[in-house]
Coordinates of C-alpha atoms and ligand atoms in Angstrom, one line a residue:
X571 CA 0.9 -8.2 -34.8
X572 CA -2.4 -7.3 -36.7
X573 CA -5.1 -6.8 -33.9
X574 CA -7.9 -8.6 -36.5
X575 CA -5.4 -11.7 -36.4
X576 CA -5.1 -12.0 -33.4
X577 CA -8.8 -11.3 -32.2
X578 CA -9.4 -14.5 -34.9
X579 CA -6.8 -16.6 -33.2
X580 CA -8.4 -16.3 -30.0
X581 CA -11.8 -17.1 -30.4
X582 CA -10.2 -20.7 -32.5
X583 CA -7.5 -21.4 -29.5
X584 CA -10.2 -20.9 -26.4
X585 CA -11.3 -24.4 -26.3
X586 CA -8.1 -25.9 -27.6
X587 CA -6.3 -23.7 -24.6
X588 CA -8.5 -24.9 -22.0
X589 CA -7.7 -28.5 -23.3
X590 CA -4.4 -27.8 -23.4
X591 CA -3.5 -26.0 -20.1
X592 CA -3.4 -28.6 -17.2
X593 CA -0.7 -30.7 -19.0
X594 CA 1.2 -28.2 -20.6
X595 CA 1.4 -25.8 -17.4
X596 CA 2.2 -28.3 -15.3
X597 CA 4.8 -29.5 -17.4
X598 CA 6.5 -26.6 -18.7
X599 CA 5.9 -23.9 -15.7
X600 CA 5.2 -25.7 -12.6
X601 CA 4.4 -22.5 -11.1
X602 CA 2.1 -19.7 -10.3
X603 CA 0.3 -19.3 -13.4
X604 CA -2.3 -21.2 -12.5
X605 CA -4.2 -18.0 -10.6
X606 CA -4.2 -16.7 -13.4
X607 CA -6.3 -19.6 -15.1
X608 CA -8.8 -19.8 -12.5
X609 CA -9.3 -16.0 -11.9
X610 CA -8.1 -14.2 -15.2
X611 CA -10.5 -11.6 -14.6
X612 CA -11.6 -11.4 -11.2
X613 CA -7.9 -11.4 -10.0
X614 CA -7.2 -11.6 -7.2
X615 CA -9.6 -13.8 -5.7
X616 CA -10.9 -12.7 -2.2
X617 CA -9.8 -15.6 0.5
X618 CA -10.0 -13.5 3.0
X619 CA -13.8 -13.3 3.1
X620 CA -13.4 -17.2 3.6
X621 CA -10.9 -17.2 6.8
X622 CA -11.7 -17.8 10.1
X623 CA -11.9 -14.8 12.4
X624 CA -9.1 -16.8 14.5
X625 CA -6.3 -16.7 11.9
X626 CA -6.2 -13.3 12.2
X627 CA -5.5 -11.9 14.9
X628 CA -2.8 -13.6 17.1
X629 CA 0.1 -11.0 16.0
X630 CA 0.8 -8.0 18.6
X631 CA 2.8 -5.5 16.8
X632 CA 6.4 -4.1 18.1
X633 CA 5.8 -1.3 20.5
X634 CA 7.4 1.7 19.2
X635 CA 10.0 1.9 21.8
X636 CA 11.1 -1.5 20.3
X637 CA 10.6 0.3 16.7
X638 CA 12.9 3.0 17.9
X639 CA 15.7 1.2 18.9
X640 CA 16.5 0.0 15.8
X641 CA 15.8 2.4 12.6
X642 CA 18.5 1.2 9.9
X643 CA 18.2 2.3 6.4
X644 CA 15.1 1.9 4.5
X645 CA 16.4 0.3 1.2
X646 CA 12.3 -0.6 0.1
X647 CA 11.4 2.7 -0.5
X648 CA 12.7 4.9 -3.6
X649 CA 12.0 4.8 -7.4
X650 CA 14.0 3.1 -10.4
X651 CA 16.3 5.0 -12.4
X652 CA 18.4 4.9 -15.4
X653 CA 22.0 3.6 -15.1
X654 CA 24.0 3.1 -18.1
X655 CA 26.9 0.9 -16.3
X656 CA 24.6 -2.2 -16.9
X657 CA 24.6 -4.8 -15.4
X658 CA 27.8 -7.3 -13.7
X659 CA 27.2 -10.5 -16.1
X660 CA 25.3 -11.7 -18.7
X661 CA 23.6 -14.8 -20.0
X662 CA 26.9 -16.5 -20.9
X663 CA 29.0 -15.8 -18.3
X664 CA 28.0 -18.0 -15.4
X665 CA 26.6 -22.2 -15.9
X666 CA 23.6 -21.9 -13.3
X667 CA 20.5 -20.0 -15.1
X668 CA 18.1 -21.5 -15.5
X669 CA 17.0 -21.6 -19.6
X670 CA 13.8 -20.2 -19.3
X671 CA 14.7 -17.3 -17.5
X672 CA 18.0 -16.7 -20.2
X673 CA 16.4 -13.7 -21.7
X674 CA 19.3 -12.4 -23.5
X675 CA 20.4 -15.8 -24.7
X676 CA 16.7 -16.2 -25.8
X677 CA 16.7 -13.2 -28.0
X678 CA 14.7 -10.4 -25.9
X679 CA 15.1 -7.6 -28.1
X680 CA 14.4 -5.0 -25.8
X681 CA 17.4 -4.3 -23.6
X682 CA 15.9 -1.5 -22.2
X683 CA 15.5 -3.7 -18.8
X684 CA 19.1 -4.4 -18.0
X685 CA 19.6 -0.1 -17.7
X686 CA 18.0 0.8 -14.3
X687 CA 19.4 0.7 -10.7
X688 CA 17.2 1.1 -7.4
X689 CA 17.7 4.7 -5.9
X690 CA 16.1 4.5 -2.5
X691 CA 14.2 7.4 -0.9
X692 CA 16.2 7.4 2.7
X693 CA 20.2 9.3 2.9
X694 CA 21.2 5.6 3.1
X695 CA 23.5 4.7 -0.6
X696 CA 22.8 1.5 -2.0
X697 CA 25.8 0.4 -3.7
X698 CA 26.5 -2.1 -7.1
X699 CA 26.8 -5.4 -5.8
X700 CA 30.4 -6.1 -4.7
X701 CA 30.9 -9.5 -5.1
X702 CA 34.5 -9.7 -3.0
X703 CA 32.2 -8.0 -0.3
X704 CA 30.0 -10.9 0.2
X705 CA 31.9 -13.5 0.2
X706 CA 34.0 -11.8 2.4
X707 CA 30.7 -12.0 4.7
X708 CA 29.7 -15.4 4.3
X709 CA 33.1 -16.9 4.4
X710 CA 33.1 -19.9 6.3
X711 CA 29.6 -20.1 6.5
X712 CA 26.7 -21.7 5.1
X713 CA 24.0 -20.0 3.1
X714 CA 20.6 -21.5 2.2
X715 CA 17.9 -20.5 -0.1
X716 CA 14.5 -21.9 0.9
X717 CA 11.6 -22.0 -0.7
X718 CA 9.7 -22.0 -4.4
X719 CA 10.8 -21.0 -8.0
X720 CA 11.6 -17.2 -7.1
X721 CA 14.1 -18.6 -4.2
X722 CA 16.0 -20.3 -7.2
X723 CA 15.8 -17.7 -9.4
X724 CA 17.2 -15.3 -6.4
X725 CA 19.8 -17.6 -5.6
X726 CA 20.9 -17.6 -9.6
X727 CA 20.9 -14.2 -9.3
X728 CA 23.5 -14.1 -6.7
X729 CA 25.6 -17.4 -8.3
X730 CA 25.8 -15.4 -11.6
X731 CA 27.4 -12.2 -10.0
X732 CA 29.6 -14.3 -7.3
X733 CA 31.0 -16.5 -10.5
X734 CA 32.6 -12.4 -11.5
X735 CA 35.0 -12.5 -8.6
X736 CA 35.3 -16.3 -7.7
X737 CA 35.0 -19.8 -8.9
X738 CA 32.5 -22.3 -7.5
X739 CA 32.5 -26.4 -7.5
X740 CA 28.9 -27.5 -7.4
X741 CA 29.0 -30.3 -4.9
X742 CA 25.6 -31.9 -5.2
X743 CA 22.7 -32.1 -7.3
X744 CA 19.3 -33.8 -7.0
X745 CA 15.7 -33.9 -8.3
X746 CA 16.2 -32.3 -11.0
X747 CA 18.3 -29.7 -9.8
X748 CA 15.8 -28.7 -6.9
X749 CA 18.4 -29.5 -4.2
X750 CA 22.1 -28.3 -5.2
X751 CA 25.5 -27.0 -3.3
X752 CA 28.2 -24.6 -4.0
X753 CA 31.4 -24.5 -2.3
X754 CA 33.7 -21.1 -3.1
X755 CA 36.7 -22.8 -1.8
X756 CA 38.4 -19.0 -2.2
X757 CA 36.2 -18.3 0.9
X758 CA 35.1 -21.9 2.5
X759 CA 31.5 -20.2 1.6
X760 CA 28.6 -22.8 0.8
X761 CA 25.3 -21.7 -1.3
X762 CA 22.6 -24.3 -1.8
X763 CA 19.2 -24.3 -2.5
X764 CA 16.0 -26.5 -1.4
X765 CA 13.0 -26.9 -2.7
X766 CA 9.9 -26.6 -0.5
X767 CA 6.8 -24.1 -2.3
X768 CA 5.4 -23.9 1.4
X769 CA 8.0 -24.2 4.0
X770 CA 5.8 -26.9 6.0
X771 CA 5.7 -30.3 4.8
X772 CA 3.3 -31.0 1.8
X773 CA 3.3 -32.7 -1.0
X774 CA 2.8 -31.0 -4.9
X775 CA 0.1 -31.7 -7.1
X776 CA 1.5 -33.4 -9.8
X777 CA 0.0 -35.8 -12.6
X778 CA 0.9 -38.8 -10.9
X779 CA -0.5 -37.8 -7.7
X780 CA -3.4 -35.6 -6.0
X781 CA -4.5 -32.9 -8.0
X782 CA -3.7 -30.6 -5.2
X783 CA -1.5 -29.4 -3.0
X784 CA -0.9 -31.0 0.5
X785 CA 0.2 -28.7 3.5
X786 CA 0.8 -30.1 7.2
X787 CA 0.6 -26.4 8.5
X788 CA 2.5 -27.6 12.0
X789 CA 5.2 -29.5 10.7
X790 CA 8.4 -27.9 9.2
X791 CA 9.4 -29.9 5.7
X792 CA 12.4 -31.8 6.7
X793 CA 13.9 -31.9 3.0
X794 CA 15.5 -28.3 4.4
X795 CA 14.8 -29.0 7.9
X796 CA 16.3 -31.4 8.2
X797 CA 20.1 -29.9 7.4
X798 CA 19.0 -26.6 9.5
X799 CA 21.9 -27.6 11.8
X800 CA 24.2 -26.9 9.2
X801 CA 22.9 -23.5 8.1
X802 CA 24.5 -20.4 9.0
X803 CA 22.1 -18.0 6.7
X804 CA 18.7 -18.5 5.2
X805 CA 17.0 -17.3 2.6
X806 CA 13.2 -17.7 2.6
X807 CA 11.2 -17.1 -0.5
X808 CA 7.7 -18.4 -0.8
X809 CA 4.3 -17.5 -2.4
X810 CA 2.8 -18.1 -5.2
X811 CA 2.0 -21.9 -4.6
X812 CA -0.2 -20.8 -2.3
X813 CA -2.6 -20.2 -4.8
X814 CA -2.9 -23.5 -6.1
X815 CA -5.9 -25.6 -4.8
X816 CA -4.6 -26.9 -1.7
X817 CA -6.2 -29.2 1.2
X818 CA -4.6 -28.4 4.7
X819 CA -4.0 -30.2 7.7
X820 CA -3.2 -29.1 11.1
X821 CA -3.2 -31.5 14.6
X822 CA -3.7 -34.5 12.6
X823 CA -7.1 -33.6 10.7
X824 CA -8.0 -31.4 8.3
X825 CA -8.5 -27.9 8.7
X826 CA -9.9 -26.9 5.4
X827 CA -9.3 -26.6 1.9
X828 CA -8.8 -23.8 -1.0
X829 CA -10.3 -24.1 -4.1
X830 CA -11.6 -27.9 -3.6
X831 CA -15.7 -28.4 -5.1
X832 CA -16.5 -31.7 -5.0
X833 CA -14.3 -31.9 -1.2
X834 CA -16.4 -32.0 2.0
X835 CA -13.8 -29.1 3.2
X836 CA -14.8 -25.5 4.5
X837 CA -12.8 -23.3 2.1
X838 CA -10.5 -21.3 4.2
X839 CA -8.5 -19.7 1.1
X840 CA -5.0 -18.8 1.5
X841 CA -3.5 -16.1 3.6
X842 CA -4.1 -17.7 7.1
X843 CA -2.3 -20.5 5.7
X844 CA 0.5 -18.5 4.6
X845 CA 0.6 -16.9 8.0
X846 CA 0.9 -19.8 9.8
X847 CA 3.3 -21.9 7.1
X848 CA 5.6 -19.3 8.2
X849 CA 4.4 -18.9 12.0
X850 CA 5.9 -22.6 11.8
X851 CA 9.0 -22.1 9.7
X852 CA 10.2 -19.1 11.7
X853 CA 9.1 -20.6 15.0
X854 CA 10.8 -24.0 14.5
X855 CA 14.0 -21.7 13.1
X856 CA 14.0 -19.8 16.6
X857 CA 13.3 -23.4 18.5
X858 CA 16.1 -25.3 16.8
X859 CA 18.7 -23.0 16.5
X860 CA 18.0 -20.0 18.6
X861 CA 19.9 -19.7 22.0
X862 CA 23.2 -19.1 23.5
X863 CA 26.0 -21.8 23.0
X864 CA 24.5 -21.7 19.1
X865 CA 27.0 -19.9 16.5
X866 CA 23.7 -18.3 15.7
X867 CA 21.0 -18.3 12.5
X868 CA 20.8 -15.6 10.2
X869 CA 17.2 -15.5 8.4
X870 CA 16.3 -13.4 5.7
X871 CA 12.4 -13.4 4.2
X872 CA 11.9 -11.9 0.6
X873 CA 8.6 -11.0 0.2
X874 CA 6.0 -11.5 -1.9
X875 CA 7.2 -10.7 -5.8
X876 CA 4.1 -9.9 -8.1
X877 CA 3.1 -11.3 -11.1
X878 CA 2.6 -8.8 -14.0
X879 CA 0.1 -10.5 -16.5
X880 CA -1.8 -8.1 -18.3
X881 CA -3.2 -10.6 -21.4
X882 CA -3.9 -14.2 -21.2
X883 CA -0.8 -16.3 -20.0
X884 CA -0.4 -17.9 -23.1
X885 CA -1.1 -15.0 -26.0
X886 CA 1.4 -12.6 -27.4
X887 CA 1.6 -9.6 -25.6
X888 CA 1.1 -11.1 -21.8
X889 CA 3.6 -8.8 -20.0
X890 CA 4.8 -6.3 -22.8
X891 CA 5.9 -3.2 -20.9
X892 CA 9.8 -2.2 -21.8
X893 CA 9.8 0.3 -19.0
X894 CA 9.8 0.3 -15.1
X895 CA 6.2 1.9 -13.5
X896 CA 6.6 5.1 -11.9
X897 CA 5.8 4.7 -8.3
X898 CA 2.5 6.9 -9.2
X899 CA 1.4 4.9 -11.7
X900 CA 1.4 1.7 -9.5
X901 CA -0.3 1.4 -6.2
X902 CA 0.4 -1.7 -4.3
X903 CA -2.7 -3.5 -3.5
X904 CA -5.4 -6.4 -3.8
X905 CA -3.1 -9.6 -3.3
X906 CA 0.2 -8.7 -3.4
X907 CA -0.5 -6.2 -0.9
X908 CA -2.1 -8.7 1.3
X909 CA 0.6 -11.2 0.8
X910 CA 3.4 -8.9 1.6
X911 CA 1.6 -7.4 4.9
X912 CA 1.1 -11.2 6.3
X913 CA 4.6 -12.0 5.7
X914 CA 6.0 -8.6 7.2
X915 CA 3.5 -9.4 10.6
X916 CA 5.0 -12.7 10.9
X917 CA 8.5 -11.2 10.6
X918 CA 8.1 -8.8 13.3
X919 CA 6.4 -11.3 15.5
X920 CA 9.2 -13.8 14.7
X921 CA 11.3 -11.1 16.1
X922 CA 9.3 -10.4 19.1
X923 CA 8.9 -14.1 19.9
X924 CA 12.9 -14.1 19.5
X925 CA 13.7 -11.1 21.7
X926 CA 16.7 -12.4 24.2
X927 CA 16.6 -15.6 23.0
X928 CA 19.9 -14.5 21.1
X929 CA 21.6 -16.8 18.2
X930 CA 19.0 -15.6 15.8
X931 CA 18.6 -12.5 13.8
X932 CA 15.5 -12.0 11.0
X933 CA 14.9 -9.2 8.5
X934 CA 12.5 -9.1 5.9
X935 CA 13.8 -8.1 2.2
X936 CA 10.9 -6.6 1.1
X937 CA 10.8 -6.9 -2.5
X938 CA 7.1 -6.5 -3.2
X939 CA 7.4 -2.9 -4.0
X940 CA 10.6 -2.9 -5.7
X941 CA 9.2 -6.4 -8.0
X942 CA 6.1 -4.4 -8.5
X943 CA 7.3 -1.8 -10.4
X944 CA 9.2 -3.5 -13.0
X945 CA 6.4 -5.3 -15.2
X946 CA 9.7 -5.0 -17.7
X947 CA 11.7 -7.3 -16.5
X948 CA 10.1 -11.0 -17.1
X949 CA 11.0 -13.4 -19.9
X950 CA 7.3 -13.7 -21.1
X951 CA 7.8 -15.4 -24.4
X952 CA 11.3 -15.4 -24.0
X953 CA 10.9 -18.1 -22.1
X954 CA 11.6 -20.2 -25.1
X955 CA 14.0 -19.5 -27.8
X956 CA 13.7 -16.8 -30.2
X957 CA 10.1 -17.2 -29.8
X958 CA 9.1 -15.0 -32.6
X959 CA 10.8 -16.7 -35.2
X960 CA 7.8 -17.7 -36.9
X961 CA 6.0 -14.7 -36.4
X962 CA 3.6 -14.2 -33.7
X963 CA 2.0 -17.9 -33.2
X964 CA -1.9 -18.4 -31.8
X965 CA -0.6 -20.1 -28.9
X966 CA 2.2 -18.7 -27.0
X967 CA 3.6 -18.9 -23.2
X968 CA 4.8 -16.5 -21.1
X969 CA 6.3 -16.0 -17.6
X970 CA 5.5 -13.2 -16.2
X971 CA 6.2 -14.1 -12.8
X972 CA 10.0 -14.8 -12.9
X973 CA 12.9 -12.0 -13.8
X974 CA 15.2 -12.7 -16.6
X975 CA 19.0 -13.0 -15.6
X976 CA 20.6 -10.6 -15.2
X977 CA 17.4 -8.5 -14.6
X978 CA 15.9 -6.5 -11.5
X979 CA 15.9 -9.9 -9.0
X980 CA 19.4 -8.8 -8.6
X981 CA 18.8 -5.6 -6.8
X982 CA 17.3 -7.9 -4.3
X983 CA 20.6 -9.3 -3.6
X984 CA 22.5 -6.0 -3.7
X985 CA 19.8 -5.2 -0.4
X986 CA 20.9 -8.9 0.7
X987 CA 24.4 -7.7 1.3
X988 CA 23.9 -4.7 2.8
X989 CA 21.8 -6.5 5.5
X990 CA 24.5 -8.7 5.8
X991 CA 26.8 -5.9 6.3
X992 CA 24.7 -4.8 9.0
X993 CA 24.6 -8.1 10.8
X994 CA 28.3 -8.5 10.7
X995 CA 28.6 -4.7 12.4
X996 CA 26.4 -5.3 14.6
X997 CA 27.9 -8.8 15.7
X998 CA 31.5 -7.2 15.8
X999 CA 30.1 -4.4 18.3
X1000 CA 28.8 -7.4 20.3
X1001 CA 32.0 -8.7 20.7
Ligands
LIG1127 C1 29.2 -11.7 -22.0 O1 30.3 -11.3 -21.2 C2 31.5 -11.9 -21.6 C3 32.5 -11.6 -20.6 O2 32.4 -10.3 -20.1 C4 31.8 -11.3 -23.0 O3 33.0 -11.9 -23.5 C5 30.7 -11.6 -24.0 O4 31.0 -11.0 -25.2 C6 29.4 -11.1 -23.4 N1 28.3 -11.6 -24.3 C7 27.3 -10.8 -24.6 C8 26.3 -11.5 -25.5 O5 27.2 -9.7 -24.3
LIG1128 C1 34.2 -24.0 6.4 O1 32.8 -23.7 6.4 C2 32.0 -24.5 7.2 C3 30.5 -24.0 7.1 O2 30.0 -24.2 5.9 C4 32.5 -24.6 8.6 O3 31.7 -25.5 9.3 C5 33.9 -25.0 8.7 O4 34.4 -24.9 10.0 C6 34.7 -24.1 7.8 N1 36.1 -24.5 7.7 C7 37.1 -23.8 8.2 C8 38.5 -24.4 8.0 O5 37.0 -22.7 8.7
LIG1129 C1 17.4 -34.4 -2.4 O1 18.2 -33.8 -1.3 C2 17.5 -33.3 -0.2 C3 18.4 -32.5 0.7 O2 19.5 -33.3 1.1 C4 16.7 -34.4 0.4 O3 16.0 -34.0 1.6 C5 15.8 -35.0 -0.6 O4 15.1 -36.1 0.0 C6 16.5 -35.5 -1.8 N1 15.5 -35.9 -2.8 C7 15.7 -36.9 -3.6 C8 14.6 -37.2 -4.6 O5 16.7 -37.7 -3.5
LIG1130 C1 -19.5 -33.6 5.1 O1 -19.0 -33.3 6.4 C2 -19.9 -33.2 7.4 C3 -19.2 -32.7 8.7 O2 -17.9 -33.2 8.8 C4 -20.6 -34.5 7.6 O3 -21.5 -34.5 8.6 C5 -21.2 -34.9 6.3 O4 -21.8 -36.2 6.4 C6 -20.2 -34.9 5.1 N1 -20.9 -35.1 3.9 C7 -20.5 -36.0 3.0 C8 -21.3 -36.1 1.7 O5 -19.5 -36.7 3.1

């Protein structure tokens, strides 16, 4: 990688790129790059100068007598450390990842990523994922992952280390896999996943269609709504499509737009509409399920999971660090920060909203700290096969938004269980 080479190869690929990028991001990573493209410098852009003064400021925090009554472990909190075990499967072992996040399989050379464990700061242990253990606690029940990309990849996550104690039988399949269901008939456990980027009903950009995103920020999207009934435990993982251009509508009409010249819309940017794609989503949770004479909701919301882009998207090098940050050399702020604080306020105000309603319990898994501080543990070229096979190449993509399986996305489910644990306590002391 001889740094004159590769200053030539930009300055010949910068108009080709530019050419390039619509068509091939939209058809090769229909996700979250696209931020990148239209702030690589100025990241992140500042929507919050654009909001409304309204958007802001419905949320009343827990009093901290309601704080006190409930102080479980904090598992979000702590620093990465070695661990030689490794980790519980590997790119051959289970049928559901996804190819472009099939690091090993792809050839990543560095291994260096698969050799850390979470260590969290609090007297509470986190232990290796114990596949028996969950499905133990989601036998006879149904557990749904909702949202973008990083719900899949979550959801992957926890197929691949299930498929090391149990078999599944995947039951259905559409849309190019964005809607699918396991059953673990060892444990009458179902696992699916839907795909909705913003919880609410909208409809994607795509090249046969508007060139941006739709949101109705009052309606829930009924492709997973509509099956809510049948959902014991849900997984809620959303973000990054939020940063696409994106035309909103609330009551009917049109209550502005992000990133839309040429649109008579007041920009309104993004995090109010984040905020209240999940006011909706959590409050049409409680509505529909909430209550006594329910069996009860479980819902969990993993936060925001950063992007780690430190070159262009599409060059050699975009995410090349081989070893977690230390937690002083990475401060949590800007966007993910933002992103993260919104989704914890609506969580806590879910809960408030929820208090004695019964049938419904919410915790946040928040990742954004955890995610932050691996910029190690993305596919970035590996992406594709053996991507250096011709040497380094002018034009190269690379995710740096996803996690390679196995990789640090499945700490998040190790956290999942223990939550789970909790719930199941908690219900047995109920009883
Ligand atoms: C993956 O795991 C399987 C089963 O444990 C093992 O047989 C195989 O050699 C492993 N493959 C790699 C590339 O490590
Ligand atoms: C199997 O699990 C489903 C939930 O996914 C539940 O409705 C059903 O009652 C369970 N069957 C048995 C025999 O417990
Ligand atoms: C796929 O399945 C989901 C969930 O059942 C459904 O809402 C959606 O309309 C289906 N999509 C297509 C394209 O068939
Ligand atoms: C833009 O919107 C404003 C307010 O809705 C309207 O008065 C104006 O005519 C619109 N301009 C154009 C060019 O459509």
């Amino acid at each position: 990688m001889a740094a004159t080479s590769t200053n030539q190869i930009k300055d010949q690929s910068l108009s080709l790129t530019k050419r390039l990028f619509p068509w091939t991001l939209y058809a090769l990573i229909p996700i979250a790059l696209l931020h990148f493209y239209l702030n690589p410098l100025s990241f992140p852009p500042s929507p919050e100068s654009e909001l409304p003064h309204s958007f802001t400021s419905h949320f009343s925090p827990p009093s901290e007598d309601e704080k006190a009554h409930d102080t479980p472990c904090d598992y979000f909190n702590g620093k990465w450390v070695s661990d030689k075990r490794g980790p519980l499967y590997n790119g051959t072992t289970c049928g559901t990842i996804k190819e472009n996040q099939n690091c090993i399989k792809h050839g990543k050379l560095d291994m260096g990523y698969l050799y850390w464990r979470w260590k969290p700061n609090s007297e509470c242990q986190l232990p290796r994922f114990d596949p028996h253990a969950f499905l133990n606690v989601v036998s006879n029940k149904h557990l749904a992952f909702v949202g973008d990309s990083m719900a899949r990849n979550q959801l992957e996550s926890l197929l691949c280390m299930l498929a090391t104690a149990s078999s599944s039988t995947l039951l259905f399949s559409n849309d190019s896999n964005k809607f699918r269901r396991w059953h673990f008939s060892s444990h009458n456990a179902t696992v699916s996943v839907y795909w909705s980027p913003f919880l609410v009903k909208g409809v994607e950009k795509s090249s046969s269609g508007p060139d941006h995103n739709e949101l109705y920020l009052d309606h829930v999207d009924e492709k997973w709504g509509g099956d809510m009934g049948q959902m014991d435990l849900i997984v809620l993982s959303i973000g990054h499509w939020f940063l696409h251009p994106a035309i909103y509508y609330e009551d009917g009409s049109v209550l502005g737009c992000h990133y839309c010249p040429g649109l008579n819309h007041s920009a309104i940017g993004f995090y109010g509409v984040l905020r209240k794609a999940l006011r909706t989503t959590l409050n049409g949770i409680i509505d529909r399920r909430g209550g006594k004479g329910n069996d009860g909701v479980g819902v969990i919301v993993t936060t925001f999971s950063p992007a780690h882009f430190e070159g262009e998207w599409d060059k050699a090098g975009a995410c090349p660090k081989t070893r977690p940050y230390r937690n002083e050399e990475k401060k949590l702020e800007g966007m993910d920060a933002e992103m993260r604080e919104i989704e914890m306020e609506e969580v806590e105000a879910a809960k408030v909203k929820a208090k004695g309603i019964g049938g419904f319990r919410l915790e946040a898994l928040d990742v954004t700290r955890l995610a932050l501080l691996r910029p190690d543990g993305h596919p970035g070229p590996y992406m594709y096969p053996f991507p250096f096979a011709n040497g380094v190449q002018e034009h190269m993509q690379n995710d740096c938004v996803h996690w390679c399986l196995p990789g640090p996305i499945d700490t998040w489910n190790e956290i999942f269980l223990e939550i789970l644990k909790k719930w199941e306590e908690q219900h047995k002391s109920e009883e």
